PDB file of C-alpha atoms in Angstrom:
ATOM      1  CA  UNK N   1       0.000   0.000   0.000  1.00 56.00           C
ATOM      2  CA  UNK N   2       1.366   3.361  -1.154  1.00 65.00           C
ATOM      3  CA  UNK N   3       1.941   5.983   1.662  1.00 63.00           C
ATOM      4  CA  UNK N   4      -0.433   8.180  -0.135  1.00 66.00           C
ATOM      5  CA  UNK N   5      -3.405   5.293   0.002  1.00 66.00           C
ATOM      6  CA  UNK N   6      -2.503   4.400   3.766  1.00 60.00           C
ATOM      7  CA  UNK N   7      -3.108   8.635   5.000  1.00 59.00           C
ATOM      8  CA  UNK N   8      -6.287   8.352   3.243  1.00 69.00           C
ATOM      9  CA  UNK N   9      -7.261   4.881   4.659  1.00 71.00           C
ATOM     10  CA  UNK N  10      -9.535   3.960   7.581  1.00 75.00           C
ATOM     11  CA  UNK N  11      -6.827   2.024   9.704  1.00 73.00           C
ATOM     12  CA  UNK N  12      -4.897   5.417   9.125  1.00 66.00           C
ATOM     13  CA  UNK N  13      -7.860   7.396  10.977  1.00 73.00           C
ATOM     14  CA  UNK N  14      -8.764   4.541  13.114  1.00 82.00           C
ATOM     15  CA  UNK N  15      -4.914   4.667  14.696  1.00 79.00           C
ATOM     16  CA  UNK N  16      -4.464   8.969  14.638  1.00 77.00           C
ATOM     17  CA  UNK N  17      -7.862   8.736  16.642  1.00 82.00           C
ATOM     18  CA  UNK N  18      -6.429   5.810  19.560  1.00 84.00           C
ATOM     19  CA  UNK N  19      -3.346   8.444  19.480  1.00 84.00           C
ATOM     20  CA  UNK N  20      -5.293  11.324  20.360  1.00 85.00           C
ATOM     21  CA  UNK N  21      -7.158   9.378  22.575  1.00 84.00           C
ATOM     22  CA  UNK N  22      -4.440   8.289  24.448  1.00 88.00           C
ATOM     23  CA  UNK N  23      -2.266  11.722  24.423  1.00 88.00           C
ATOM     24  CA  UNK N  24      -5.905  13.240  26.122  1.00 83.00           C
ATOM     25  CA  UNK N  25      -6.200  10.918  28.937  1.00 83.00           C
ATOM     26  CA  UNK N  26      -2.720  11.148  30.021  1.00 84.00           C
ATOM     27  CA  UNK N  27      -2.730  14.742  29.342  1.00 81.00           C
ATOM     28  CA  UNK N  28      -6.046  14.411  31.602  1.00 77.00           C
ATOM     29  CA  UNK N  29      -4.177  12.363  34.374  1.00 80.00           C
ATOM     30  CA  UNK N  30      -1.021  14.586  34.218  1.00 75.00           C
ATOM     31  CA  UNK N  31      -3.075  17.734  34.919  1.00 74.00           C
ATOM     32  CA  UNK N  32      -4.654  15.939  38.006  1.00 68.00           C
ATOM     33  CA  UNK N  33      -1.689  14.434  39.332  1.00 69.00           C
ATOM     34  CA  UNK N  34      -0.207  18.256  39.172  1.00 63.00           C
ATOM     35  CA  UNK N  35      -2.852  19.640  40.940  1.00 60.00           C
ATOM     36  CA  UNK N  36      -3.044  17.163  43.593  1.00 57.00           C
ATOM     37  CA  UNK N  37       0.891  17.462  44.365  1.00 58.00           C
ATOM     38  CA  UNK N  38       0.811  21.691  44.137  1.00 54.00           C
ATOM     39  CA  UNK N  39      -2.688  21.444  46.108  1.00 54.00           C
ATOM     40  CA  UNK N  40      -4.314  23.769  43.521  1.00 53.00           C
ATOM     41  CA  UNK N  41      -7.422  25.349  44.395  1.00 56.00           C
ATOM     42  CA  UNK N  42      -6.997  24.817  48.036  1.00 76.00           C
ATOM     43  CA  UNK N  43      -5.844  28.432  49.531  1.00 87.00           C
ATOM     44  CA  UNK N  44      -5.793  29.214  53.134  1.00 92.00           C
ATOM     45  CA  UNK N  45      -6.666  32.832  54.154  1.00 94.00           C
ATOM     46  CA  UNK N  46      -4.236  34.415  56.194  1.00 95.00           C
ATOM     47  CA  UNK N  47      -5.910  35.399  59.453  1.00 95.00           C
ATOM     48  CA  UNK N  48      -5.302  39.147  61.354  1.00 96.00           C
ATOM     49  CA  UNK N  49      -2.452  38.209  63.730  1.00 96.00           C
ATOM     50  CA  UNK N  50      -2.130  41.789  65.172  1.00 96.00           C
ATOM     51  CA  UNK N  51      -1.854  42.321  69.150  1.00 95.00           C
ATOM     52  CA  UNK N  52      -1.627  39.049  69.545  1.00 96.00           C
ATOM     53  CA  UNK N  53       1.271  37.474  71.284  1.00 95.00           C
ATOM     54  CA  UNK N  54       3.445  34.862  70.041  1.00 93.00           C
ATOM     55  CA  UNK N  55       1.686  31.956  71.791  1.00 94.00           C
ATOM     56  CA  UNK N  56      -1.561  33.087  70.410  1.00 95.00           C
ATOM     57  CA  UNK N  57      -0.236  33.485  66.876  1.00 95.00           C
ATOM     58  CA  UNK N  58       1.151  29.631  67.395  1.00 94.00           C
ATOM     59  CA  UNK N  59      -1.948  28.495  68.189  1.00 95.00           C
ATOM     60  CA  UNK N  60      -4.248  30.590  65.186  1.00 95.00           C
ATOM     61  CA  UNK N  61      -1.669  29.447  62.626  1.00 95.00           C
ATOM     62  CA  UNK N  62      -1.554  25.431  63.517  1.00 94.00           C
ATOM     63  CA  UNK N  63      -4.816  25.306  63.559  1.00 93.00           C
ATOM     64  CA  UNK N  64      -4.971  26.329  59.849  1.00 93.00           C
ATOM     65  CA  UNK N  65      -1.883  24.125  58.960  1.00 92.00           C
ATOM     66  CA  UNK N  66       0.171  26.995  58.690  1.00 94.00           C
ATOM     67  CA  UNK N  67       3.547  27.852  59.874  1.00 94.00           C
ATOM     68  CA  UNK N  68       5.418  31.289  61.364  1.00 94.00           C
ATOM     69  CA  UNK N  69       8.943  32.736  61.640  1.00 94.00           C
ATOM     70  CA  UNK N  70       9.615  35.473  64.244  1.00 93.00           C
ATOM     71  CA  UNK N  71      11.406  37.644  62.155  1.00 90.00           C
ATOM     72  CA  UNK N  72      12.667  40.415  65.250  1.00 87.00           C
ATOM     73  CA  UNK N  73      11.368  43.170  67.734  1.00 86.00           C
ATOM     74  CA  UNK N  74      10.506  46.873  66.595  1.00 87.00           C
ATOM     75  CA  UNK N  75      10.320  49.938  68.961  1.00 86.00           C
ATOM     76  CA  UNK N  76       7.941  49.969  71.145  1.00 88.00           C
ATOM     77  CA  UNK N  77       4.405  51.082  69.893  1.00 89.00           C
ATOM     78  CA  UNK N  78       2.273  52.403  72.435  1.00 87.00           C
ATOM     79  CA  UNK N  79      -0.735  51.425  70.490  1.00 92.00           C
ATOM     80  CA  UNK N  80       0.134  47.390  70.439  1.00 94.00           C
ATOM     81  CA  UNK N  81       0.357  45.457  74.064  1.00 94.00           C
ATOM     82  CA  UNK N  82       4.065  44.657  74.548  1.00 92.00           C
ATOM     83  CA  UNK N  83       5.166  41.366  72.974  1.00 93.00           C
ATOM     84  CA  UNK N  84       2.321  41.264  70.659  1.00 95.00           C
ATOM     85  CA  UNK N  85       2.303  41.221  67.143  1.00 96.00           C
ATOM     86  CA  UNK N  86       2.830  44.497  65.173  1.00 95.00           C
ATOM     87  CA  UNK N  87       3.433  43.763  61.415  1.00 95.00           C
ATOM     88  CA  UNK N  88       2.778  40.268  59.725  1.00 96.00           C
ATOM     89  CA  UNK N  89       3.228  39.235  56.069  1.00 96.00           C
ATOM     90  CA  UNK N  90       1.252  38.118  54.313  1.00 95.00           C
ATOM     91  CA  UNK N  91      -1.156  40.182  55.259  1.00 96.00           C
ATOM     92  CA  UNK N  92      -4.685  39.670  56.324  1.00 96.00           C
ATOM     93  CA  UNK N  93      -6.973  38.022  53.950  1.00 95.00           C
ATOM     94  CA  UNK N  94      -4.202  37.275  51.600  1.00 94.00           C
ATOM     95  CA  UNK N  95      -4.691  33.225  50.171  1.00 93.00           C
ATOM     96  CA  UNK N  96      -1.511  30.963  50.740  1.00 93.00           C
ATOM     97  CA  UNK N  97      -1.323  27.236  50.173  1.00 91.00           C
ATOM     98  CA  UNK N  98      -1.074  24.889  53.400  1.00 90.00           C
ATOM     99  CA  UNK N  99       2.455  25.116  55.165  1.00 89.00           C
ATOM    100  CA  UNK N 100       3.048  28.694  54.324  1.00 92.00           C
ATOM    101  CA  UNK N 101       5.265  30.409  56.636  1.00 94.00           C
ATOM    102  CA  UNK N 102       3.735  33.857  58.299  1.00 96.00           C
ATOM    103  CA  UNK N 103       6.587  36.237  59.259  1.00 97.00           C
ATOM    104  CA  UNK N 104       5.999  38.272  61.988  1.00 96.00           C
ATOM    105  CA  UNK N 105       7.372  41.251  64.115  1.00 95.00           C
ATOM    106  CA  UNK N 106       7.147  41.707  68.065  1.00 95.00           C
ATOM    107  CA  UNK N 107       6.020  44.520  69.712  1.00 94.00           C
ATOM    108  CA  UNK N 108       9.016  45.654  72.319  1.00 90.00           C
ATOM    109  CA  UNK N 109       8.502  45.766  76.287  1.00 85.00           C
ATOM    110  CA  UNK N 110       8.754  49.442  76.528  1.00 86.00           C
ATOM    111  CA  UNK N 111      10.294  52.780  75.060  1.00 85.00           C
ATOM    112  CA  UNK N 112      14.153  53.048  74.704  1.00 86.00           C
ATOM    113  CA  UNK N 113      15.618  55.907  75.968  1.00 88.00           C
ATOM    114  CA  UNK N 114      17.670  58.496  73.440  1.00 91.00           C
ATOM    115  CA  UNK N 115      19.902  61.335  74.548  1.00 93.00           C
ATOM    116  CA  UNK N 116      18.681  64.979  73.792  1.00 95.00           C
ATOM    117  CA  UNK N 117      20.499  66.662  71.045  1.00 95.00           C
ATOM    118  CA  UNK N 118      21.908  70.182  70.755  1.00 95.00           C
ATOM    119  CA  UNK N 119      19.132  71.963  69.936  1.00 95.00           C
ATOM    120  CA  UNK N 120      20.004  75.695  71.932  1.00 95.00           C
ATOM    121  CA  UNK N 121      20.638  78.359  69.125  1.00 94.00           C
ATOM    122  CA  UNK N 122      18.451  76.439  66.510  1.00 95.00           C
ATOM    123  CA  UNK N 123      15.674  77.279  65.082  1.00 95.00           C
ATOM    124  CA  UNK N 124      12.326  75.808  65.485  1.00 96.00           C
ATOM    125  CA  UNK N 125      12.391  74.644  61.616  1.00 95.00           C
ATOM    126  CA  UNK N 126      15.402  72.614  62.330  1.00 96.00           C
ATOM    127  CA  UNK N 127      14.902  71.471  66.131  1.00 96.00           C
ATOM    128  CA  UNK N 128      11.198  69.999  65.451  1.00 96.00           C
ATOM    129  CA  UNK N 129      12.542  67.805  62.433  1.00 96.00           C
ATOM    130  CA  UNK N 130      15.481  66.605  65.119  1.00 96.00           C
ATOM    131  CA  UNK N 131      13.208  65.990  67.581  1.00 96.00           C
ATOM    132  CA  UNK N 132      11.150  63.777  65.744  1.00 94.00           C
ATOM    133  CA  UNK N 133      13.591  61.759  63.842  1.00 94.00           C
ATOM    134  CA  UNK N 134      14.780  60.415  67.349  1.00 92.00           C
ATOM    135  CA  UNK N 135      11.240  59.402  67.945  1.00 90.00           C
ATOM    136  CA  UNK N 136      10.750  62.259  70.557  1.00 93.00           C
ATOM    137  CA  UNK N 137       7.589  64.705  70.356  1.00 94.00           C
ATOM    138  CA  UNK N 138       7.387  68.201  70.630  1.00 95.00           C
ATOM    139  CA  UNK N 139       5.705  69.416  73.542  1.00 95.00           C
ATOM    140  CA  UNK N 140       5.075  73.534  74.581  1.00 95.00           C
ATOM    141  CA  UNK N 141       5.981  75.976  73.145  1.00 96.00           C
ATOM    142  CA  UNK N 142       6.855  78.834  74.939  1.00 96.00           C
ATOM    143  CA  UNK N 143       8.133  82.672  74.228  1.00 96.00           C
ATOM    144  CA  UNK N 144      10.254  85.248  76.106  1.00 94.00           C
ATOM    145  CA  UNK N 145      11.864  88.050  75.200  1.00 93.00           C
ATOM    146  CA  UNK N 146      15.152  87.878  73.011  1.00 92.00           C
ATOM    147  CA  UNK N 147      16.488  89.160  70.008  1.00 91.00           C
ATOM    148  CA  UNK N 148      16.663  85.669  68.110  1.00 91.00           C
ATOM    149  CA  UNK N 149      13.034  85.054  66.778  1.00 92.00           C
ATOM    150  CA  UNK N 150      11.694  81.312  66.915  1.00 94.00           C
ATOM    151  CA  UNK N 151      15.541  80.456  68.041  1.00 95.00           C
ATOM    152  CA  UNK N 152      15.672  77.759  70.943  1.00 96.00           C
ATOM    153  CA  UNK N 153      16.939  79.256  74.306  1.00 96.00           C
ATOM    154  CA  UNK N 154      16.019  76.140  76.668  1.00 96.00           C
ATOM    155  CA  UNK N 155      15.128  72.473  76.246  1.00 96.00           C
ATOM    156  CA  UNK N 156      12.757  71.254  79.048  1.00 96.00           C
ATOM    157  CA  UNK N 157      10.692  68.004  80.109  1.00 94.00           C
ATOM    158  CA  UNK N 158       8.459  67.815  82.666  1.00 91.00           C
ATOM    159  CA  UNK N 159       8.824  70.774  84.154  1.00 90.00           C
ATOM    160  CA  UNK N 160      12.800  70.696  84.439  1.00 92.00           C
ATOM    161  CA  UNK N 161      15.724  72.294  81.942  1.00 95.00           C
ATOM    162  CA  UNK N 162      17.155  69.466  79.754  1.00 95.00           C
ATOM    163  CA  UNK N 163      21.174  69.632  79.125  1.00 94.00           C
ATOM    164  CA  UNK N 164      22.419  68.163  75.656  1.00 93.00           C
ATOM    165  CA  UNK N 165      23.364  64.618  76.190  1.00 92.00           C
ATOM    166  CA  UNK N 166      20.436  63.810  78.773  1.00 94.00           C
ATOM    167  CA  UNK N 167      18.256  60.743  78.384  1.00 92.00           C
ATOM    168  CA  UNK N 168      15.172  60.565  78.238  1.00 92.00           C
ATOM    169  CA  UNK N 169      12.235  58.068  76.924  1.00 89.00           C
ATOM    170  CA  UNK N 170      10.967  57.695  73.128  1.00 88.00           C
ATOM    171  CA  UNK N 171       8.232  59.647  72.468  1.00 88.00           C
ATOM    172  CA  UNK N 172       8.509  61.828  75.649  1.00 92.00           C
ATOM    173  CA  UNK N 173       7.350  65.245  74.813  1.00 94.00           C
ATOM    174  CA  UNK N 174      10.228  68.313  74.652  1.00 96.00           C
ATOM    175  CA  UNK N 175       8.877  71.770  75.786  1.00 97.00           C
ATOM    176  CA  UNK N 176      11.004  74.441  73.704  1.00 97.00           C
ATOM    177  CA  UNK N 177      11.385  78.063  75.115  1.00 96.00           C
ATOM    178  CA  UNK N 178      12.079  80.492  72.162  1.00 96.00           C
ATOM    179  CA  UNK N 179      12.769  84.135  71.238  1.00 95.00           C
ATOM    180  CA  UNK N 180       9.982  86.365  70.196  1.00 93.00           C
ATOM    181  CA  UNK N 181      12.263  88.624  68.507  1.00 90.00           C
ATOM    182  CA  UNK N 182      10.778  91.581  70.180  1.00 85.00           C
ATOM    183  CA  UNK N 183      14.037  92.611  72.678  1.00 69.00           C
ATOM    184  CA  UNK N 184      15.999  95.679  71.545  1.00 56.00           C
ATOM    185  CA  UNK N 185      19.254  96.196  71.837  1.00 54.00           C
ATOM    186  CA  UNK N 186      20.418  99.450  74.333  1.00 53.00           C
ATOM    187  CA  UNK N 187      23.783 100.621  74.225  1.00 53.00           C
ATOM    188  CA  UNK N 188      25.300 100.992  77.996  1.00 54.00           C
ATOM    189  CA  UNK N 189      25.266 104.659  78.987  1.00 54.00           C
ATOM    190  CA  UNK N 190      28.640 105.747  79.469  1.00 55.00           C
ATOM    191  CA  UNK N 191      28.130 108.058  83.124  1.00 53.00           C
ATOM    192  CA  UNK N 192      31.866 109.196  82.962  1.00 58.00           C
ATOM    193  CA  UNK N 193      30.921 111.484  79.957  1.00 52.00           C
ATOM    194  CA  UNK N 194      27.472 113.318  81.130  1.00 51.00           C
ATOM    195  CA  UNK N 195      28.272 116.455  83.009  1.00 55.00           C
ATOM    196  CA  UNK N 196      27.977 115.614  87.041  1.00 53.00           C
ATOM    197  CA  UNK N 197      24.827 118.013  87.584  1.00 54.00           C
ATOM    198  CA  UNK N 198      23.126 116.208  85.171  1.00 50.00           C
ATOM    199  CA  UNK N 199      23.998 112.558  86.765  1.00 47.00           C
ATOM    200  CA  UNK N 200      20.577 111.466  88.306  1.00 51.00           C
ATOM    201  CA  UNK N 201      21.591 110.660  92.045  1.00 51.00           C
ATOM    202  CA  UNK N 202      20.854 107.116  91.707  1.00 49.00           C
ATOM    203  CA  UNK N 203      23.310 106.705  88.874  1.00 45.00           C
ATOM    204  CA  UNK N 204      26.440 108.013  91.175  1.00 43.00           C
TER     205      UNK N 204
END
């Protein structure tokens, strides 16, 4: 039989169908054999982990056959209990497959303390900005007289006069005591050079 006659024969057709056949059933069984070892379609939800402490975020996670890494401590935030979970990723409601790992950061047990900068002869422009990159706040502000407007004469917390290099707690608020800008300057009368009749008698 010529090659020609045999692609045009039914045994020809009859065999390219069984191939087809075949190549779509193991096709078929490949694609479910993939998705049974990838566990496709089955996605956990990641649950909310904040505030909770590490014992609790054990517990949450096991029971949804998921795992979690402690990654390290931040500073402390004021707004989480101490110990607890602050940031987590995933995040919330993202979908994972079973055995994902969670990494998580710890809340820590209280406020470090800095030391207070230099900020006497600043200005308030620059001594806020200082203040807050060293996670302090700023607290009053108050004004007396001096020829250096906004310029910061005193440093104070709680009540008491700060020196540079004193430490205090994270997010403490700093009361600043600045110039108004409103003092003139008086040059010292020289008493030698007014006549002696005309020296008031509490200047002599």
């Amino acid at each position: 039989m010529s090659v020609r006659k045999y692609l045009t024969s039914r045994v020809f057709f009859t065999q390219a169908l069984a191939a087809l056949a075949i190549i779509f059933v193991l096709g078929y069984l490949f694609m479910h054999w993939l998705t049974f070892t990838t566990d496709h379609g089955h996605e956990i939800t990641v649950p909310n982990l904040a505030k909770l402490s590490e014992e609790q975020v054990e517990e949450k996670l096991d029971a949804l056959d998921l795992d979690y890494v402690l990654l390290d401590s931040v500073d402390y935030n004021k707004n989480f209990p101490k110990f607890s979970v602050v940031e987590q990723d995933p995040l919330p409601d993202a979908k994972v497959k079973v055995g994902r790992k969670v990494y998580i950061k710890i809340n820590a047990s209280g406020f470090s303390s800095v030391k207070i900068p230099d900020l006497i002869q600043k200005t308030y422009r620059e001594a806020v900005p200082t203040l807050k990159s060293l996670g302090l706040e700023e607290g009053t502000i108050t004004y007396i007289p001096n020829l250096g407007k906004d310029m910061v004469l005193e440093m104070r917390f709680k009540g008491r006069n700060l020196k540079v290099g004193d430490r205090v707690l994270k997010a403490s608020k700093i009361d600043l005591v600045l110039g108004d800008g409103k003092e003139s300057y008086a040059e010292p009368v020289d008493s030698s050079a007014i006549p002696k009749e005309e020296i008031p008698a509490n200047v002599k």
